[in-house]
Amino acid sequence: MRQTFKEVNKESYILAKAGRPLFGEVEVSGAKNMVTKIMTASLLAKKGKLLIRNVPMIGEVFLTLQLFDQLGVKYQLNSDKTLEIEPCGFKSSEVKFKGEEGNRISLLLAAPVIAQFGEAVIAKPKGCQIGARKIDFHIEGLKQFGAEIKETEDALYLKLKTGRLHGVHIRLPFPSVGATENLIITASCAEGESIIDNCAIEPEIIKLVEFLQKGGVEILIRGDRSIYIRGTDDLKLSDITIIPDRIEIVSLACATLGTRGDVFVRGARQDLVLTFLGVLQRIGAGIEIRENGIRFYYQDKMKPMAVTTEVYPGLPTDFQQPLAILLSQIKGTSSLHETIFENRFEYLNRLNGLIKSGEKFILGQDCPADNPCRFSGKGFTHFAEISGPVTFGKGEVSICDLRAGFALLTAGLLSEGLKITNLPLLFRGYENPVGKMKALGADVELVL
Ligand code: EPU
């Protein structure tokens, strides 16, 4: 398995242009937003080894392994996409990012590190610039569990107030994915019982819960987004397989449909993309759900649609960007109302400069009149009107965030020739994206 993400750097670029529709079969990789959370949670174990299967070969895993290197965690990443971790007895309580690099995972290391050392120095998370991405829920939560926290510009200094983290009853102000995971991991090693209300319940979070429950943590999920947890100081490790990446499934589907193609995504699972399939049914795109994957195919007369991103199980924000490019190919006016991140439309701004025929994307700060969201009246550009079909001319565009990266790659496949730069962002979350597109017949080159 070629680890292309390691070869891609700031100077690398992609050349993409319109050719024939995407056609054939492609396999979805393991989920970015599950693998790193399992890696992190495994550090709660005091003995044993963990084997993770179906690990995606992406920058995000590599960045997390760099954090493991700093802690002194032993691991081996194998060419068959397995990762072996020997979590116990790591030697350092400090993680920092080098230069501009970073991800959201540092913050999830707080509990495993303080559980072992009573203190931790944790780099503040980095990641895509799609909003302010505050970490107040994490900090407030960790404090309640019994950590004293001092903040500097780029790090958190944490110290246990008493001998061990202790269970708490806490309510998240918003069902944040990262804060839910952080508090679940923290409660899993805390003494006594915890209740976390208003949790996120994404499939990757449920897999994290399964992993911890199997390891001996008592966990009960209630119907109202409330999770009860009784922690353990003796987490047992058992091998685990990473589920397919639902965001990659959607990205591949949108590229297929946008280019009027016909592609079978092997490994795609209906349960992971249920809401998205509903959107495709409404649009009138072709879907065929099979035992071992989903076929997506273009159909004449697809219809525009007004789409709102929501807390899962609503339509996930991560699907918004690939979907925008598909909507841009459909005759009529569609809209996207982004309610999770306040600043996730920069890529449309960049693409506006490249539209050759058709109307420019209209970006706005107002919510639809019948659907106000928590960003209403706050001056955030979180609404887009897309009137299709558009075509893109020749030019250059720099990737502004990970999912935008795939959207821009798809736009490249509908253009007269796009040079796409800032590739580390794309390869942080997609395994071999150019190779996969090429195998489906796309006119695309990766220049390293
Ligand atoms: N929020 C706060 N305070 C906090 C935490 C979150 O105000 O302490 C707000 C955020 O600013 C945002 C909302 O809550 O407005 C939701 O953020 P969330 O915490 O859910 O995001 P995250 O955990 O930082 C993860 C994924 C994202 C995905 C979101 C969906 C990982 C590593 N990242 O981010 O994935 O979009 O959940 O909510 O799991 C991606 O893969 O490209 C990606 C961006």
Coordinates of C-alpha atoms and ligand atoms in Angstrom, one line a residue:
M1 CA 0.0 0.0 0.0
R2 CA 1.6 3.3 -1.1
Q3 CA 1.4 5.8 1.6
T4 CA 0.9 8.8 -0.7
F5 CA 0.0 11.1 2.2
K6 CA 3.6 10.9 3.4
E7 CA 4.9 12.1 0.0
V8 CA 2.5 15.0 -0.4
N9 CA 3.8 18.4 0.7
K10 CA 3.0 22.1 0.4
E11 CA 4.5 22.2 -3.1
S12 CA 2.5 19.2 -4.5
Y13 CA -0.5 19.9 -6.6
I14 CA -3.3 18.2 -8.6
L15 CA -4.1 18.8 -12.2
A16 CA -7.7 17.9 -13.0
K17 CA -10.0 18.5 -15.9
A18 CA -13.3 17.4 -17.3
G19 CA -13.1 14.1 -19.2
R20 CA -15.5 11.2 -19.3
P21 CA -18.0 10.4 -16.5
L22 CA -16.6 8.5 -13.5
F23 CA -17.3 4.8 -14.1
G24 CA -16.4 1.5 -12.4
E25 CA -15.9 0.3 -8.9
V26 CA -14.0 1.8 -5.9
E27 CA -13.5 0.7 -2.4
V28 CA -14.2 3.0 0.6
S29 CA -11.5 3.2 3.2
G30 CA -11.8 3.2 7.0
A31 CA -13.3 6.1 8.9
K32 CA -11.0 9.0 9.8
N33 CA -13.2 10.1 12.6
M34 CA -13.3 6.7 14.2
V35 CA -9.7 5.4 14.0
T36 CA -8.0 8.2 16.0
K37 CA -10.6 8.0 18.8
I38 CA -10.1 4.3 19.2
M39 CA -6.3 4.9 19.2
T40 CA -6.7 7.5 21.9
A41 CA -9.1 5.6 24.1
S42 CA -6.8 2.6 24.0
L43 CA -4.3 4.6 26.1
L44 CA -6.6 4.0 29.1
A45 CA -5.4 0.4 29.3
K46 CA -2.7 -0.6 31.7
K47 CA -1.9 -3.9 30.0
G48 CA -2.3 -5.8 26.8
K49 CA -2.1 -5.0 23.1
L50 CA -4.6 -3.7 20.6
L51 CA -4.9 -4.6 16.9
I52 CA -6.9 -2.1 14.8
R53 CA -7.9 -3.3 11.3
N54 CA -8.9 -1.3 8.2
V55 CA -6.9 1.7 9.2
P56 CA -7.0 4.4 6.5
M57 CA -3.6 5.5 5.2
I58 CA -4.2 9.2 5.8
G59 CA -2.4 12.2 7.3
E60 CA -4.7 12.3 10.3
V61 CA -3.5 8.8 11.5
F62 CA 0.1 9.8 10.9
L63 CA -0.3 13.1 12.9
T64 CA -1.9 11.1 15.8
L65 CA 1.0 8.6 15.7
Q66 CA 3.4 11.6 16.0
L67 CA 1.6 12.5 19.2
F68 CA 2.0 8.8 20.3
D69 CA 5.8 9.1 19.5
Q70 CA 6.0 12.1 21.9
L71 CA 4.2 10.2 24.7
G72 CA 6.4 7.1 24.0
V73 CA 3.5 4.8 23.1
K74 CA 4.7 1.7 21.2
Y75 CA 3.0 0.9 18.0
Q76 CA 3.4 -0.6 14.5
L77 CA 1.6 0.4 11.4
N78 CA 1.6 -2.5 8.9
S79 CA 1.2 -2.6 5.1
D80 CA -2.0 -4.7 5.5
K81 CA -3.6 -1.6 7.1
T82 CA -3.5 -2.9 10.6
L83 CA -2.2 -0.9 13.5
E84 CA -0.8 -2.6 16.6
I85 CA -0.7 -0.5 19.8
E86 CA 0.9 -1.4 23.1
P87 CA -0.5 1.4 25.1
C88 CA 0.7 0.7 28.7
G89 CA 3.5 2.4 30.4
F90 CA 4.0 5.4 28.1
K91 CA 6.7 7.6 29.4
S92 CA 5.9 11.3 28.8
S93 CA 3.0 13.5 29.7
E94 CA 3.5 16.2 27.1
V95 CA 2.2 16.5 23.5
K96 CA 3.0 19.4 21.2
F97 CA 2.5 20.0 17.5
K98 CA 5.3 20.9 15.2
G99 CA 4.9 24.1 13.2
E100 CA 1.6 24.6 11.4
E101 CA 0.6 20.9 11.6
G102 CA -2.0 19.6 14.0
N103 CA -5.4 18.0 14.5
R104 CA -8.2 17.8 17.0
I105 CA -6.9 14.7 18.7
S106 CA -4.5 16.2 21.1
L107 CA -7.3 17.3 23.4
L108 CA -8.7 13.7 23.6
L109 CA -5.4 12.6 25.1
A110 CA -5.9 14.7 28.2
A111 CA -7.7 12.1 30.3
P112 CA -5.5 9.1 29.4
V113 CA -2.4 11.2 30.2
I114 CA -3.6 12.6 33.5
A115 CA -5.0 9.2 34.5
Q116 CA -1.4 7.9 34.3
F117 CA 0.7 10.9 35.5
G118 CA -1.7 13.1 37.4
E119 CA -0.7 15.9 35.1
A120 CA -0.5 16.7 31.4
V121 CA 0.7 19.3 28.9
I122 CA -1.6 19.2 25.9
A123 CA -1.2 21.2 22.7
K124 CA -4.4 23.0 21.9
P125 CA -6.1 21.3 19.0
K126 CA -5.7 22.6 15.4
G127 CA -7.7 21.5 12.4
C128 CA -9.7 22.9 9.6
Q129 CA -10.6 26.6 9.7
I130 CA -14.3 26.2 9.4
G131 CA -15.4 28.3 12.4
A132 CA -14.0 29.4 15.7
R133 CA -13.9 25.8 16.9
K134 CA -13.9 26.7 20.6
I135 CA -12.8 24.1 23.2
D136 CA -14.8 25.5 26.1
F137 CA -17.0 22.4 26.5
H138 CA -13.9 20.3 26.8
I139 CA -12.2 22.5 29.3
E140 CA -15.3 23.0 31.5
G141 CA -16.0 19.2 31.4
L142 CA -12.4 18.2 32.3
K143 CA -12.5 20.8 35.2
Q144 CA -15.7 19.2 36.6
F145 CA -14.1 15.8 36.5
G146 CA -11.4 17.2 38.8
A147 CA -8.6 18.6 36.6
E148 CA -7.1 22.0 37.3
I149 CA -6.4 23.7 34.0
K150 CA -4.1 26.6 33.1
E151 CA -4.3 27.9 29.5
T152 CA -1.6 29.5 27.4
E153 CA -1.9 30.5 23.8
D154 CA -1.0 27.1 22.4
A155 CA -1.3 24.6 25.3
L156 CA -3.3 23.4 28.2
Y157 CA -1.5 22.6 31.5
L158 CA -3.6 20.1 33.4
K159 CA -3.2 18.8 37.0
L160 CA -5.3 16.4 39.1
K161 CA -6.8 18.1 42.1
T162 CA -7.2 14.9 44.0
G163 CA -5.8 11.3 43.5
R164 CA -8.1 10.4 40.6
L165 CA -10.7 11.9 38.2
H166 CA -14.1 11.5 39.7
G167 CA -17.5 11.0 38.0
V168 CA -19.8 14.0 37.4
H169 CA -23.2 14.9 36.0
I170 CA -22.7 17.3 33.1
R171 CA -24.7 18.8 30.3
L172 CA -23.2 19.8 27.0
P173 CA -24.5 23.1 25.7
F174 CA -24.5 21.6 22.2
P175 CA -24.0 18.0 21.0
S176 CA -20.4 18.5 20.1
V177 CA -18.7 15.4 18.6
G178 CA -15.3 16.0 20.1
A179 CA -16.5 17.1 23.5
T180 CA -18.8 14.0 23.7
E181 CA -15.9 11.8 22.9
N182 CA -13.6 13.6 25.4
L183 CA -16.1 13.3 28.2
I184 CA -16.9 9.6 27.4
I185 CA -13.1 8.8 27.5
T186 CA -12.7 10.8 30.7
A187 CA -15.7 9.3 32.4
S188 CA -14.4 5.8 31.4
C189 CA -11.3 6.2 33.6
A190 CA -13.0 8.3 36.4
E191 CA -13.9 6.9 39.7
G192 CA -17.7 6.4 40.1
E193 CA -20.6 7.3 38.0
S194 CA -21.0 10.0 35.3
I195 CA -24.0 11.2 33.3
I196 CA -23.3 13.3 30.2
D197 CA -26.4 14.9 28.8
N198 CA -27.0 16.3 25.3
C199 CA -24.4 14.1 23.6
A200 CA -23.6 13.7 20.0
I201 CA -24.4 10.2 18.7
E202 CA -22.5 9.8 15.4
P203 CA -21.8 6.2 14.3
E204 CA -18.1 6.7 15.2
I205 CA -19.1 7.7 18.8
I206 CA -21.3 4.6 19.1
K207 CA -18.2 2.5 18.0
L208 CA -16.1 4.2 20.7
V209 CA -18.8 3.3 23.2
E210 CA -18.8 -0.3 22.0
F211 CA -15.1 -0.5 22.4
L212 CA -15.1 0.9 25.9
Q213 CA -18.1 -1.2 27.0
K214 CA -16.4 -4.4 25.7
G215 CA -13.4 -3.3 27.7
G216 CA -15.3 -3.3 30.9
V217 CA -16.7 0.2 31.2
E218 CA -20.3 0.2 32.2
I219 CA -22.2 2.4 29.6
L220 CA -25.8 3.0 29.1
I221 CA -27.1 5.2 26.3
R222 CA -30.5 6.7 26.9
G223 CA -33.0 7.8 24.2
D224 CA -32.6 11.5 25.0
R225 CA -28.9 11.8 24.1
S226 CA -27.9 11.1 27.7
I227 CA -25.1 8.7 28.4
Y228 CA -24.5 7.0 31.8
I229 CA -20.9 5.7 32.5
R230 CA -19.3 3.9 35.4
G231 CA -15.5 4.0 34.8
T232 CA -12.9 1.4 35.3
D233 CA -9.2 1.6 36.0
D234 CA -8.6 -1.7 34.2
L235 CA -9.7 -1.3 30.6
K236 CA -9.4 -4.5 28.6
L237 CA -8.4 -4.3 25.0
S238 CA -9.9 -6.3 22.2
D239 CA -9.2 -6.1 18.5
I240 CA -11.4 -3.8 16.4
T241 CA -12.2 -3.1 12.8
I242 CA -12.7 0.5 11.6
I243 CA -16.1 1.1 9.9
P244 CA -16.2 2.5 6.4
D245 CA -15.8 6.3 6.2
R246 CA -19.2 7.7 5.6
I247 CA -17.9 11.0 4.5
E248 CA -15.7 9.3 1.8
I249 CA -18.8 7.4 0.6
V250 CA -20.7 10.6 0.1
S251 CA -17.7 12.3 -1.5
L252 CA -17.3 9.5 -4.0
A253 CA -21.1 9.5 -4.7
C254 CA -21.2 13.2 -5.3
A255 CA -18.2 13.1 -7.7
T256 CA -19.9 10.2 -9.6
L257 CA -23.2 12.0 -9.9
G258 CA -21.7 15.4 -10.6
T259 CA -19.8 13.9 -13.6
R260 CA -22.9 12.0 -14.8
G261 CA -21.2 8.7 -13.9
D262 CA -22.0 5.3 -12.6
V263 CA -19.9 3.9 -9.8
F264 CA -20.2 1.0 -7.3
V265 CA -18.7 2.0 -4.0
R266 CA -17.6 -1.3 -2.4
G267 CA -18.0 -1.3 1.4
A268 CA -20.6 1.6 1.4
R269 CA -23.2 0.9 4.0
Q270 CA -26.8 2.2 3.9
D271 CA -27.0 2.7 7.7
L272 CA -24.0 5.1 7.6
V273 CA -25.5 7.4 4.9
L274 CA -29.2 7.0 5.4
T275 CA -30.0 10.7 5.4
F276 CA -27.8 11.3 2.4
L277 CA -29.5 8.6 0.5
G278 CA -32.8 10.4 1.3
V279 CA -31.4 13.5 -0.3
L280 CA -30.4 11.6 -3.4
Q281 CA -33.9 10.1 -3.7
R282 CA -35.4 13.6 -3.4
I283 CA -33.0 14.9 -6.1
G284 CA -33.7 12.0 -8.3
A285 CA -30.3 10.4 -8.5
G286 CA -29.9 6.7 -9.1
I287 CA -29.0 4.5 -6.1
E288 CA -28.9 0.7 -5.9
I289 CA -28.2 -0.7 -2.4
R290 CA -26.5 -4.0 -2.6
E291 CA -25.2 -6.5 0.0
N292 CA -21.6 -5.3 -0.2
G293 CA -21.9 -1.7 -1.3
I294 CA -23.9 1.0 -3.0
R295 CA -24.1 1.8 -6.7
F296 CA -24.6 5.5 -7.5
Y297 CA -25.6 6.5 -11.0
Y298 CA -26.6 9.6 -12.9
Q299 CA -30.2 9.9 -14.0
D300 CA -31.7 12.5 -16.4
K301 CA -33.6 15.4 -14.9
M302 CA -32.2 15.5 -11.4
K303 CA -34.0 18.2 -9.4
P304 CA -32.6 21.0 -7.2
M305 CA -33.1 20.9 -3.4
A306 CA -33.0 23.1 -0.3
V307 CA -30.6 21.3 2.1
T308 CA -29.9 22.0 5.8
T309 CA -27.1 20.4 7.7
E310 CA -28.0 19.3 11.2
V311 CA -26.8 17.5 14.3
Y312 CA -26.6 13.8 13.5
P313 CA -28.8 11.9 12.6
G314 CA -29.7 15.0 10.5
L315 CA -27.6 15.6 7.4
P316 CA -24.0 15.9 8.6
T317 CA -22.1 19.1 8.0
D318 CA -19.2 17.1 6.5
F319 CA -21.5 16.1 3.5
Q320 CA -22.2 19.8 2.7
Q321 CA -19.1 20.4 0.6
P322 CA -19.1 17.4 -1.7
L323 CA -22.9 17.9 -2.1
A324 CA -22.5 21.5 -3.2
I325 CA -20.6 20.5 -6.3
L326 CA -23.3 17.9 -7.2
L327 CA -26.0 20.6 -6.7
S328 CA -24.1 22.9 -9.0
Q329 CA -24.6 20.5 -11.9
I330 CA -28.4 20.3 -11.4
K331 CA -30.6 22.7 -13.4
G332 CA -32.4 25.1 -11.0
T333 CA -31.8 26.8 -7.7
S334 CA -30.7 24.7 -4.7
S335 CA -29.6 26.0 -1.3
L336 CA -27.4 24.9 1.5
H337 CA -28.0 26.1 5.1
E338 CA -25.0 25.2 7.3
T339 CA -26.0 25.1 11.0
I340 CA -23.0 23.3 12.6
F341 CA -19.9 25.4 11.6
E342 CA -20.3 29.1 11.1
N343 CA -17.7 29.4 8.4
R344 CA -17.7 26.4 6.0
F345 CA -18.3 28.1 2.6
E346 CA -14.9 29.6 1.9
Y347 CA -14.4 27.0 -0.9
L348 CA -17.5 28.4 -2.8
N349 CA -16.0 31.8 -2.5
R350 CA -12.8 30.5 -4.1
L351 CA -14.7 28.6 -6.8
N352 CA -16.7 31.7 -7.7
G353 CA -13.6 33.1 -9.3
L354 CA -13.4 30.0 -11.6
I355 CA -17.0 29.8 -12.9
K356 CA -17.0 29.9 -16.7
S357 CA -20.6 29.5 -17.5
G358 CA -23.7 29.7 -15.3
E359 CA -24.4 31.8 -12.2
K360 CA -22.1 32.5 -9.4
F361 CA -22.7 31.0 -5.9
I362 CA -24.5 33.5 -3.7
L363 CA -23.3 33.5 -0.2
G364 CA -25.4 35.0 2.6
Q365 CA -25.6 35.5 6.3
D366 CA -29.4 35.1 6.7
C367 CA -31.1 31.8 7.6
P368 CA -34.1 30.8 5.5
A369 CA -37.2 32.6 7.0
D370 CA -38.9 29.3 8.0
N371 CA -35.8 27.7 9.5
P372 CA -33.7 30.1 11.8
C373 CA -30.7 28.5 13.4
R374 CA -28.3 29.4 16.2
F375 CA -26.2 31.5 13.8
S376 CA -29.2 33.8 13.0
G377 CA -28.3 37.5 13.2
K378 CA -24.7 36.8 14.1
G379 CA -23.1 37.9 10.8
F380 CA -21.8 34.5 9.8
T381 CA -21.8 33.5 6.2
H382 CA -23.6 30.2 6.6
F383 CA -26.1 30.1 3.7
A384 CA -25.4 29.4 0.0
E385 CA -27.6 29.6 -3.1
I386 CA -26.5 27.4 -5.9
S387 CA -28.0 27.8 -9.4
G388 CA -27.0 25.1 -11.8
P389 CA -25.7 24.0 -14.0
V390 CA -22.3 25.7 -13.8
T391 CA -19.0 24.9 -15.5
F392 CA -15.6 25.8 -14.3
G393 CA -12.9 27.3 -16.5
K394 CA -9.1 27.1 -16.3
G395 CA -7.3 28.3 -13.2
E396 CA -5.7 27.6 -9.8
V397 CA -7.3 27.1 -6.5
S398 CA -5.9 26.4 -3.0
I399 CA -7.6 24.0 -0.7
C400 CA -9.0 25.8 2.4
D401 CA -10.1 22.8 4.5
L402 CA -10.3 19.0 4.2
R403 CA -13.8 18.4 2.9
A404 CA -13.5 21.4 0.7
G405 CA -10.5 19.7 -0.8
F406 CA -12.6 16.9 -2.2
A407 CA -15.2 19.4 -3.4
L408 CA -12.5 21.3 -5.3
L409 CA -11.1 18.0 -6.7
T410 CA -14.6 17.2 -8.0
A411 CA -15.0 20.8 -9.4
G412 CA -11.7 20.1 -11.2
L413 CA -13.4 17.1 -12.9
L414 CA -16.0 19.6 -14.2
S415 CA -13.5 22.2 -15.4
E416 CA -11.3 23.2 -18.4
G417 CA -8.3 22.5 -16.2
L418 CA -7.8 23.3 -12.5
K419 CA -4.5 23.3 -10.6
I420 CA -5.4 22.4 -7.0
T421 CA -2.8 23.3 -4.3
N422 CA -2.4 22.9 -0.5
L423 CA -2.8 19.2 -0.8
P424 CA -1.8 18.1 2.8
L425 CA -5.3 19.2 3.9
L426 CA -6.9 16.8 1.4
F427 CA -4.6 13.9 2.2
R428 CA -5.2 14.3 5.9
G429 CA -8.6 12.8 5.5
Y430 CA -8.8 10.9 2.2
E431 CA -6.8 7.8 1.3
N432 CA -5.3 7.9 -2.1
P433 CA -8.0 10.3 -3.5
V434 CA -6.3 10.9 -6.9
G435 CA -5.5 7.2 -7.4
K436 CA -9.2 6.3 -6.7
M437 CA -10.5 9.0 -9.1
K438 CA -8.0 7.9 -11.8
A439 CA -9.1 4.3 -11.5
L440 CA -12.6 5.5 -12.2
G441 CA -11.4 7.1 -15.4
A442 CA -10.9 10.7 -14.3
D443 CA -8.5 13.0 -16.1
V444 CA -6.4 13.8 -13.0
E445 CA -2.7 13.9 -12.1
L446 CA -0.9 14.2 -8.8
V447 CA 2.3 16.1 -9.1
L448 CA 4.5 15.5 -6.1
Ligands
EPU1 N1 -18.1 23.7 19.9 C1 -18.1 24.7 20.9 N2 -17.3 24.4 22.0 C2 -16.6 23.2 22.2 C3 -16.7 22.2 21.2 C4 -17.5 22.5 20.1 O1 -18.6 25.8 20.8 O2 -15.9 23.1 23.2 C5 -19.0 24.0 18.7 C6 -18.1 24.1 17.5 O3 -17.5 25.4 17.3 C7 -19.1 23.8 16.4 C8 -20.0 22.7 17.0 O4 -19.8 22.8 18.4 O5 -19.9 24.9 16.1 C9 -19.7 21.3 16.6 O6 -18.4 21.0 16.7 P1 -17.8 19.6 17.1 O7 -17.2 19.6 18.5 O8 -18.9 18.6 16.9 O9 -16.7 19.3 16.1 P2 -15.3 18.6 16.3 O10 -15.4 17.5 17.3 O11 -14.3 19.6 16.4 C10 -15.8 16.6 14.6 C11 -15.1 16.1 13.4 C12 -15.4 17.0 12.2 C13 -16.9 17.1 12.0 C14 -17.6 17.6 13.3 C15 -19.1 17.5 13.2 C16 -13.2 14.9 14.2 C17 -11.7 14.8 14.3 N3 -13.7 16.0 13.6 O12 -15.2 17.9 14.8 O13 -14.8 16.5 11.1 O14 -17.2 18.1 11.0 O15 -17.2 16.7 14.4 O16 -19.8 18.0 14.3 O17 -13.9 14.0 14.6 C18 -13.7 16.4 9.0 O18 -13.6 15.2 9.1 O19 -13.5 17.0 7.9 C19 -14.3 17.2 10.1 C20 -14.2 18.5 10.1

